[in-house]
Amino acid sequence: MMELTRKGEYAIRGIVYLAGKPIEKVCLLSDIAAAVDVPPTFLAKIFQQFSKMGLVKSFRGTGGGFMLGRTPESITLLEVVEAVEGHINPNRCVVNPGNCDRSDYCNIHPIWMRVQEQVRSVLEGVTLKDLADADKTYSNT
Amino acid sequence: MMELTRKGEYAIRGIVYLAGKPIEKVCLLSDIAAAVDVPPTFLAKIFQQFSKMGLVKSFRGTGGGFMLGRTPESITLLEVVEAVEGHINPNRCVVNPGNCDRSDYCNIHPIWMRVQEQVRSVLEGVTLKDLADADKTYSNT
DNA sequence: CCTAAAAAGACATAGTGTATCTTTTTAGGA
DNA sequence: TCCTAAAAAGATACACTATGTCTTTTTAGG
């Protein structure tokens, strides 16, 4: 339960790579894909989603590529994950038979709400800068 | 992301139903399934898992059925969910390419650990008694 | 125009979630 | 002992989603 998909994994790898580059640096998709070991065609789809949401900026044609859409410290892990996986939502109604609409009846609903809040809160506390910095620490060696 | 499956949903419904019955009361699978609106054959599989883990006790043959394996206050939602969904585990390694083994490199690993802890902690704080009691509050009306 | 590169959409495959069916085992009652 | 009730176990079927590829189109620079 609760597993991040490959897509989410790849998404994080890809955008953290960008976050580790100098600001405004435009990177080729093929280079990113090779560096983070993700199928280029798959990463393309992911970055298209990012692009629509403004998390990255894309440039077509010769000299094109991708750069981060905002500063690394302003993008949270939560945004990245929800951009590709959709809103984090552990709850489909669970207890009384078939009536999540009548949330009066659904006594487990508030519990899933708490789970959701906790998860989102952890992910919201981490920025791309945090992750990119930690990366550098190790790649120096 | 992070969605409980039908199986998990059904599992909770089914065992909460048992928790709402008098202790030691043996219920027919077919009755439980009808009451909580779950396909009986599917619920059978779920209860077989519960039975192996001691969450419920089963009795075969005439007069057989299921009862709770322990007291409702001693069974947490976490146990129920993990019994059927497996251990809650949001992390497959994510950042540097393909090396979750070398966890030195994986700076996002601790974050998934925190997510996991938070989720488990919420679910561990809820018992079947809590859920069954809340059920009764509404079914009185 | 020619080439580089991303965008968009269709397609293919594998895996998992969801569910059913049949056969076997166990137990109680006539 | 036999018949019936009920769960256990295993095989099977189907749909959906995750994963990934391919082709065509659009955009932009030289």
CSV table of C-alpha atoms (C1' of nucleotides) in Angstrom, one decimal:
chain,number,residue,atom,x,y,z
A,1,MET,CA,0.0,0.0,0.0
A,2,MET,CA,0.9,3.6,-0.5
A,3,GLU,CA,3.7,3.0,-2.9
A,4,LEU,CA,5.1,5.7,-5.1
A,5,THR,CA,5.0,4.6,-8.7
A,6,ARG,CA,7.9,4.6,-11.1
A,7,LYS,CA,6.5,7.6,-12.7
A,8,GLY,CA,6.7,9.5,-9.4
A,9,GLU,CA,10.1,8.2,-8.8
A,10,TYR,CA,11.3,9.2,-12.2
A,11,ALA,CA,9.7,12.6,-11.8
A,12,ILE,CA,11.5,13.3,-8.7
A,13,ARG,CA,14.9,12.2,-10.1
A,14,GLY,CA,14.4,14.3,-13.1
A,15,ILE,CA,13.4,17.5,-11.5
A,16,VAL,CA,16.0,17.2,-8.7
A,17,TYR,CA,18.6,16.9,-11.4
A,18,LEU,CA,17.4,20.2,-12.8
A,19,ALA,CA,17.4,21.7,-9.4
A,20,GLY,CA,21.1,20.9,-9.0
A,21,LYS,CA,22.0,22.8,-12.2
A,22,PRO,CA,22.7,26.5,-12.2
A,23,ILE,CA,19.5,28.6,-12.4
A,24,GLU,CA,18.3,29.3,-15.9
A,25,LYS,CA,20.4,26.5,-17.3
A,26,VAL,CA,18.6,24.7,-20.1
A,27,CYS,CA,19.1,21.0,-20.2
A,28,LEU,CA,18.3,18.5,-23.0
A,29,LEU,CA,15.7,15.9,-22.1
A,30,SER,CA,18.1,13.2,-23.5
A,31,ASP,CA,20.8,14.4,-21.2
A,32,ILE,CA,18.6,14.4,-18.1
A,33,ALA,CA,17.2,11.0,-18.9
A,34,ALA,CA,20.7,9.5,-19.3
A,35,ALA,CA,21.9,11.2,-16.1
A,36,VAL,CA,19.1,9.9,-13.9
A,37,ASP,CA,18.7,6.6,-15.7
A,38,VAL,CA,15.1,7.0,-16.9
A,39,PRO,CA,13.6,6.0,-20.3
A,40,PRO,CA,13.7,9.2,-22.3
A,41,THR,CA,10.3,8.8,-23.8
A,42,PHE,CA,8.8,8.3,-20.4
A,43,LEU,CA,10.6,11.2,-18.9
A,44,ALA,CA,9.3,13.3,-21.8
A,45,LYS,CA,5.7,12.6,-20.7
A,46,ILE,CA,6.5,13.5,-17.2
A,47,PHE,CA,8.2,16.8,-18.1
A,48,GLN,CA,5.2,17.7,-20.3
A,49,GLN,CA,3.1,17.5,-17.2
A,50,PHE,CA,5.6,19.6,-15.2
A,51,SER,CA,5.6,22.1,-18.0
A,52,LYS,CA,1.9,22.6,-18.0
A,53,MET,CA,1.9,23.2,-14.3
A,54,GLY,CA,4.8,25.6,-14.5
A,55,LEU,CA,7.2,23.5,-12.5
A,56,VAL,CA,9.6,23.5,-15.4
A,57,LYS,CA,9.9,25.7,-18.5
A,58,SER,CA,10.3,24.1,-21.8
A,59,PHE,CA,11.9,25.4,-25.0
A,60,ARG,CA,11.4,23.8,-28.4
A,61,GLY,CA,13.6,23.6,-31.4
A,62,THR,CA,17.3,24.0,-31.7
A,63,GLY,CA,18.9,24.9,-28.4
A,64,GLY,CA,15.7,23.9,-26.7
A,65,GLY,CA,15.3,21.9,-23.5
A,66,PHE,CA,14.1,22.3,-20.0
A,67,MET,CA,14.9,24.4,-17.0
A,68,LEU,CA,13.3,24.8,-13.6
A,69,GLY,CA,10.2,26.9,-13.6
A,70,ARG,CA,10.7,28.4,-10.2
A,71,THR,CA,13.5,28.5,-7.7
A,72,PRO,CA,14.5,25.2,-6.1
A,73,GLU,CA,13.7,26.5,-2.7
A,74,SER,CA,10.1,27.4,-3.7
A,75,ILE,CA,9.2,24.0,-5.1
A,76,THR,CA,8.2,21.3,-2.6
A,77,LEU,CA,8.3,17.6,-2.9
A,78,LEU,CA,4.6,17.6,-2.4
A,79,GLU,CA,4.1,19.7,-5.5
A,80,VAL,CA,6.3,17.4,-7.6
A,81,VAL,CA,4.6,14.2,-6.4
A,82,GLU,CA,1.1,15.5,-6.8
A,83,ALA,CA,1.9,16.9,-10.2
A,84,VAL,CA,2.4,13.5,-11.6
A,85,GLU,CA,0.5,11.2,-9.2
A,86,GLY,CA,-2.5,13.3,-8.6
A,87,HIS,CA,-3.7,14.6,-5.3
A,88,ILE,CA,-2.8,12.4,-2.3
A,89,ASN,CA,-5.9,10.7,-1.3
A,90,PRO,CA,-5.9,7.6,0.9
A,91,ASN,CA,-9.7,7.6,1.5
A,92,ARG,CA,-12.4,6.0,-0.4
A,93,CYS,CA,-15.2,5.5,2.0
A,94,VAL,CA,-14.7,2.5,3.9
A,95,VAL,CA,-16.9,1.7,6.8
A,96,ASN,CA,-20.7,1.5,6.3
A,97,PRO,CA,-21.7,-0.1,3.0
A,98,GLY,CA,-21.5,2.1,0.0
A,99,ASN,CA,-22.2,5.5,1.4
A,100,CYS,CA,-19.2,7.8,1.4
A,101,ASP,CA,-21.6,10.6,0.3
A,102,ARG,CA,-23.4,10.5,3.6
A,103,SER,CA,-20.3,11.3,5.5
A,104,ASP,CA,-22.3,11.4,8.7
A,105,TYR,CA,-22.2,7.6,8.6
A,106,CYS,CA,-18.5,7.3,7.6
A,107,ASN,CA,-16.7,7.2,10.9
A,108,ILE,CA,-13.4,6.3,9.3
A,109,HIS,CA,-13.4,9.2,7.0
A,110,PRO,CA,-11.7,11.6,9.5
A,111,ILE,CA,-8.9,9.0,10.0
A,112,TRP,CA,-8.1,9.0,6.3
A,113,MET,CA,-8.2,12.8,6.4
A,114,ARG,CA,-5.5,12.7,9.1
A,115,VAL,CA,-3.4,10.3,7.1
A,116,GLN,CA,-3.6,12.6,4.2
A,117,GLU,CA,-2.7,15.6,6.2
A,118,GLN,CA,0.3,13.9,7.8
A,119,VAL,CA,1.7,12.7,4.5
A,120,ARG,CA,1.2,16.0,2.7
A,121,SER,CA,2.7,17.8,5.6
A,122,VAL,CA,5.9,15.7,5.5
A,123,LEU,CA,6.3,16.2,1.7
A,124,GLU,CA,5.6,19.9,1.9
A,125,GLY,CA,8.4,20.3,4.3
A,126,VAL,CA,11.0,19.3,1.7
A,127,THR,CA,12.1,21.5,-1.1
A,128,LEU,CA,14.0,20.7,-4.3
A,129,LYS,CA,16.9,22.7,-2.9
A,130,ASP,CA,17.1,20.4,0.1
A,131,LEU,CA,17.3,17.4,-2.2
A,132,ALA,CA,19.7,18.9,-4.7
A,133,ASP,CA,22.0,20.1,-1.9
A,134,ALA,CA,22.1,16.6,-0.4
A,135,ASP,CA,22.9,15.2,-3.8
A,136,LYS,CA,26.0,17.5,-4.2
A,137,THR,CA,27.3,16.4,-0.8
A,138,TYR,CA,27.8,12.9,-2.1
A,139,SER,CA,28.7,13.6,-5.7
A,140,ASN,CA,31.8,15.5,-4.6
A,141,THR,CA,33.5,12.4,-3.3
B,1,MET,CA,-1.4,8.0,-4.9
B,2,MET,CA,-1.6,6.2,-1.6
B,3,GLU,CA,-5.1,4.8,-2.2
B,4,LEU,CA,-6.5,2.0,-0.2
B,5,THR,CA,-7.7,-0.8,-2.4
B,6,ARG,CA,-11.1,-2.3,-2.4
B,7,LYS,CA,-9.7,-5.3,-0.7
B,8,GLY,CA,-8.5,-3.0,2.2
B,9,GLU,CA,-11.9,-1.3,2.2
B,10,TYR,CA,-13.8,-4.5,2.4
B,11,ALA,CA,-11.4,-5.9,5.0
B,12,ILE,CA,-12.1,-3.0,7.3
B,13,ARG,CA,-15.9,-3.1,6.7
B,14,GLY,CA,-16.0,-6.8,7.4
B,15,ILE,CA,-13.9,-6.8,10.6
B,16,VAL,CA,-15.5,-3.7,12.0
B,17,TYR,CA,-18.8,-5.5,11.6
B,18,LEU,CA,-17.5,-8.4,13.7
B,19,ALA,CA,-16.2,-5.9,16.2
B,20,GLY,CA,-19.7,-4.5,16.7
B,21,LYS,CA,-21.1,-7.9,17.6
B,22,PRO,CA,-21.1,-9.4,21.1
B,23,ILE,CA,-17.7,-11.0,21.9
B,24,GLU,CA,-17.5,-14.7,21.0
B,25,LYS,CA,-20.5,-14.4,18.7
B,26,VAL,CA,-19.9,-16.5,15.6
B,27,CYS,CA,-21.1,-14.9,12.3
B,28,LEU,CA,-21.7,-16.5,8.9
B,29,LEU,CA,-19.5,-15.2,6.2
B,30,SER,CA,-22.6,-14.8,4.0
B,31,ASP,CA,-24.3,-12.7,6.6
B,32,ILE,CA,-21.3,-10.5,7.1
B,33,ALA,CA,-20.9,-10.1,3.3
B,34,ALA,CA,-24.5,-9.1,2.9
B,35,ALA,CA,-24.5,-6.7,5.8
B,36,VAL,CA,-21.4,-4.8,4.7
B,37,ASP,CA,-22.2,-5.1,1.0
B,38,VAL,CA,-19.1,-7.0,-0.2
B,39,PRO,CA,-18.9,-9.9,-2.7
B,40,PRO,CA,-19.0,-13.0,-0.5
B,41,THR,CA,-16.3,-14.9,-2.4
B,42,PHE,CA,-14.0,-11.9,-2.1
B,43,LEU,CA,-14.6,-11.4,1.6
B,44,ALA,CA,-13.9,-15.1,2.1
B,45,LYS,CA,-10.4,-14.6,0.8
B,46,ILE,CA,-9.9,-11.6,3.0
B,47,PHE,CA,-11.1,-13.5,6.1
B,48,GLN,CA,-8.8,-16.4,5.3
B,49,GLN,CA,-5.9,-14.0,5.5
B,50,PHE,CA,-7.3,-12.6,8.8
B,51,SER,CA,-7.6,-16.1,10.1
B,52,LYS,CA,-4.0,-17.0,9.4
B,53,MET,CA,-2.9,-13.9,11.3
B,54,GLY,CA,-5.2,-14.6,14.2
B,55,LEU,CA,-7.2,-11.4,13.7
B,56,VAL,CA,-10.3,-13.6,13.4
B,57,LYS,CA,-11.1,-17.1,14.4
B,58,SER,CA,-12.8,-19.4,12.0
B,59,PHE,CA,-15.0,-22.5,12.5
B,60,ARG,CA,-15.8,-24.9,9.8
B,61,GLY,CA,-18.8,-27.1,9.2
B,62,THR,CA,-22.3,-26.7,10.5
B,63,GLY,CA,-22.6,-23.9,12.9
B,64,GLY,CA,-19.3,-22.5,11.7
B,65,GLY,CA,-18.4,-19.0,10.9
B,66,PHE,CA,-16.2,-16.2,12.1
B,67,MET,CA,-15.6,-14.3,15.3
B,68,LEU,CA,-13.0,-11.8,16.3
B,69,GLY,CA,-9.7,-13.3,17.3
B,70,ARG,CA,-8.9,-10.8,20.0
B,71,THR,CA,-10.7,-8.0,21.8
B,72,PRO,CA,-11.8,-5.1,19.6
B,73,GLU,CA,-9.8,-2.7,21.7
B,74,SER,CA,-6.6,-4.7,21.1
B,75,ILE,CA,-6.8,-4.7,17.3
B,76,THR,CA,-5.6,-1.5,15.5
B,77,LEU,CA,-6.6,-0.3,12.1
B,78,LEU,CA,-2.9,-0.6,11.2
B,79,GLU,CA,-3.0,-4.3,11.8
B,80,VAL,CA,-6.1,-4.7,9.7
B,81,VAL,CA,-4.8,-2.7,6.8
B,82,GLU,CA,-1.3,-4.3,6.8
B,83,ALA,CA,-2.8,-7.7,7.1
B,84,VAL,CA,-4.4,-7.4,3.7
B,85,GLU,CA,-2.4,-4.7,1.9
B,86,GLY,CA,1.0,-5.7,3.2
B,87,HIS,CA,3.4,-3.5,5.0
B,88,ILE,CA,2.9,0.2,4.4
B,89,ASN,CA,5.9,1.2,2.4
B,90,PRO,CA,6.0,4.5,0.3
B,91,ASN,CA,9.6,4.3,-0.5
B,92,ARG,CA,11.3,2.7,-3.4
B,93,CYS,CA,14.5,4.5,-3.9
B,94,VAL,CA,14.1,7.6,-5.8
B,95,VAL,CA,16.9,10.1,-6.1
B,96,ASN,CA,20.3,9.0,-7.6
B,97,PRO,CA,20.0,6.6,-10.4
B,98,GLY,CA,19.2,3.0,-9.4
B,99,ASN,CA,21.0,2.7,-6.1
B,100,CYS,CA,18.6,2.3,-3.3
B,101,ASP,CA,21.0,-0.3,-1.9
B,102,ARG,CA,23.7,2.3,-1.3
B,103,SER,CA,21.5,4.2,1.0
B,104,ASP,CA,24.3,6.7,1.6
B,105,TYR,CA,23.4,8.1,-1.8
B,106,CYS,CA,19.7,8.2,-1.3
B,107,ASN,CA,18.9,11.5,0.3
B,108,ILE,CA,15.2,11.0,-0.1
B,109,HIS,CA,15.1,7.8,1.7
B,110,PRO,CA,14.7,9.4,5.2
B,111,ILE,CA,11.7,11.3,3.9
B,112,TRP,CA,9.8,8.3,2.9
B,113,MET,CA,10.7,6.8,6.2
B,114,ARG,CA,9.0,9.7,7.9
B,115,VAL,CA,5.9,9.4,5.7
B,116,GLN,CA,5.7,5.7,6.6
B,117,GLU,CA,6.0,6.4,10.3
B,118,GLN,CA,3.4,9.1,10.2
B,119,VAL,CA,0.9,7.0,8.4
B,120,ARG,CA,1.5,4.0,10.6
B,121,SER,CA,1.2,6.1,13.7
B,122,VAL,CA,-2.2,7.5,12.7
B,123,LEU,CA,-3.6,4.0,11.9
B,124,GLU,CA,-2.1,2.5,15.0
B,125,GLY,CA,-4.0,5.1,17.1
B,126,VAL,CA,-7.4,3.7,16.1
B,127,THR,CA,-8.8,0.4,17.4
B,128,LEU,CA,-11.7,-1.7,16.1
B,129,LYS,CA,-13.6,-0.7,19.2
B,130,ASP,CA,-13.4,2.9,18.3
B,131,LEU,CA,-14.8,2.2,14.9
B,132,ALA,CA,-17.5,-0.2,16.0
B,133,ASP,CA,-18.6,2.3,18.7
B,134,ALA,CA,-18.9,5.1,16.2
B,135,ASP,CA,-20.9,2.8,14.0
B,136,LYS,CA,-23.4,2.1,16.8
B,137,THR,CA,-23.9,5.8,17.4
B,138,TYR,CA,-25.4,6.2,14.0
B,139,SER,CA,-27.2,2.9,13.6
B,140,ASN,CA,-29.4,3.8,16.7
B,141,THR,CA,-31.2,6.5,14.8
C,1,DC,C1',14.5,25.2,-46.1
C,2,DC,C1',16.9,22.0,-43.0
C,3,DT,C1',17.7,20.4,-38.6
C,4,DA,C1',17.0,20.1,-33.6
C,5,DA,C1',14.0,19.5,-30.1
C,6,DA,C1',9.7,19.3,-27.4
C,7,DA,C1',4.4,18.3,-27.8
C,8,DA,C1',0.8,15.3,-28.7
C,9,DG,C1',-1.5,11.2,-29.5
C,10,DA,C1',-1.9,6.4,-30.5
C,11,DC,C1',-0.4,2.1,-29.3
C,12,DA,C1',1.6,-2.2,-26.9
C,13,DT,C1',2.6,-5.0,-22.9
C,14,DA,C1',2.8,-6.6,-18.2
C,15,DG,C1',1.3,-6.6,-13.8
C,16,DT,C1',-2.1,-6.1,-10.3
C,17,DG,C1',-6.6,-5.5,-8.6
C,18,DT,C1',-11.1,-7.5,-8.5
C,19,DA,C1',-13.9,-11.2,-8.6
C,20,DT,C1',-15.8,-15.9,-9.5
C,21,DC,C1',-15.9,-20.9,-9.6
C,22,DT,C1',-14.8,-25.5,-8.4
C,23,DT,C1',-13.0,-28.8,-5.4
C,24,DT,C1',-11.5,-30.1,-0.8
C,25,DT,C1',-11.5,-30.3,4.1
C,26,DT,C1',-13.8,-30.0,8.5
C,27,DA,C1',-17.6,-30.5,11.6
C,28,DG,C1',-22.3,-31.3,13.3
C,29,DG,C1',-26.7,-33.7,13.2
C,30,DA,C1',-30.0,-37.3,11.6
D,1,DT,C1',-22.5,-43.9,8.9
D,2,DC,C1',-24.2,-40.6,5.8
D,3,DC,C1',-25.9,-36.0,4.7
D,4,DT,C1',-25.5,-31.2,5.0
D,5,DA,C1',-23.3,-26.8,6.3
D,6,DA,C1',-19.6,-24.1,6.2
D,7,DA,C1',-14.9,-22.5,5.5
D,8,DA,C1',-10.2,-23.5,3.0
D,9,DA,C1',-7.7,-23.8,-1.0
D,10,DG,C1',-6.6,-23.4,-5.6
D,11,DA,C1',-7.5,-22.3,-10.4
D,12,DT,C1',-9.2,-19.1,-13.5
D,13,DA,C1',-11.1,-14.8,-15.8
D,14,DC,C1',-11.4,-10.0,-16.7
D,15,DA,C1',-10.5,-5.1,-16.4
D,16,DC,C1',-7.7,-1.5,-15.3
D,17,DT,C1',-3.6,0.8,-14.6
D,18,DA,C1',1.3,1.2,-14.7
D,19,DT,C1',4.9,1.3,-17.8
D,20,DG,C1',6.9,2.2,-21.9
D,21,DT,C1',7.4,2.9,-27.1
D,22,DC,C1',6.5,4.8,-31.7
D,23,DT,C1',5.0,8.1,-35.0
D,24,DT,C1',3.5,12.5,-36.3
D,25,DT,C1',3.2,17.3,-35.4
D,26,DT,C1',4.6,21.8,-33.8
D,27,DT,C1',8.1,25.2,-32.8
D,28,DA,C1',12.4,27.5,-33.3
D,29,DG,C1',17.2,28.4,-34.8
D,30,DG,C1',20.8,28.6,-38.4
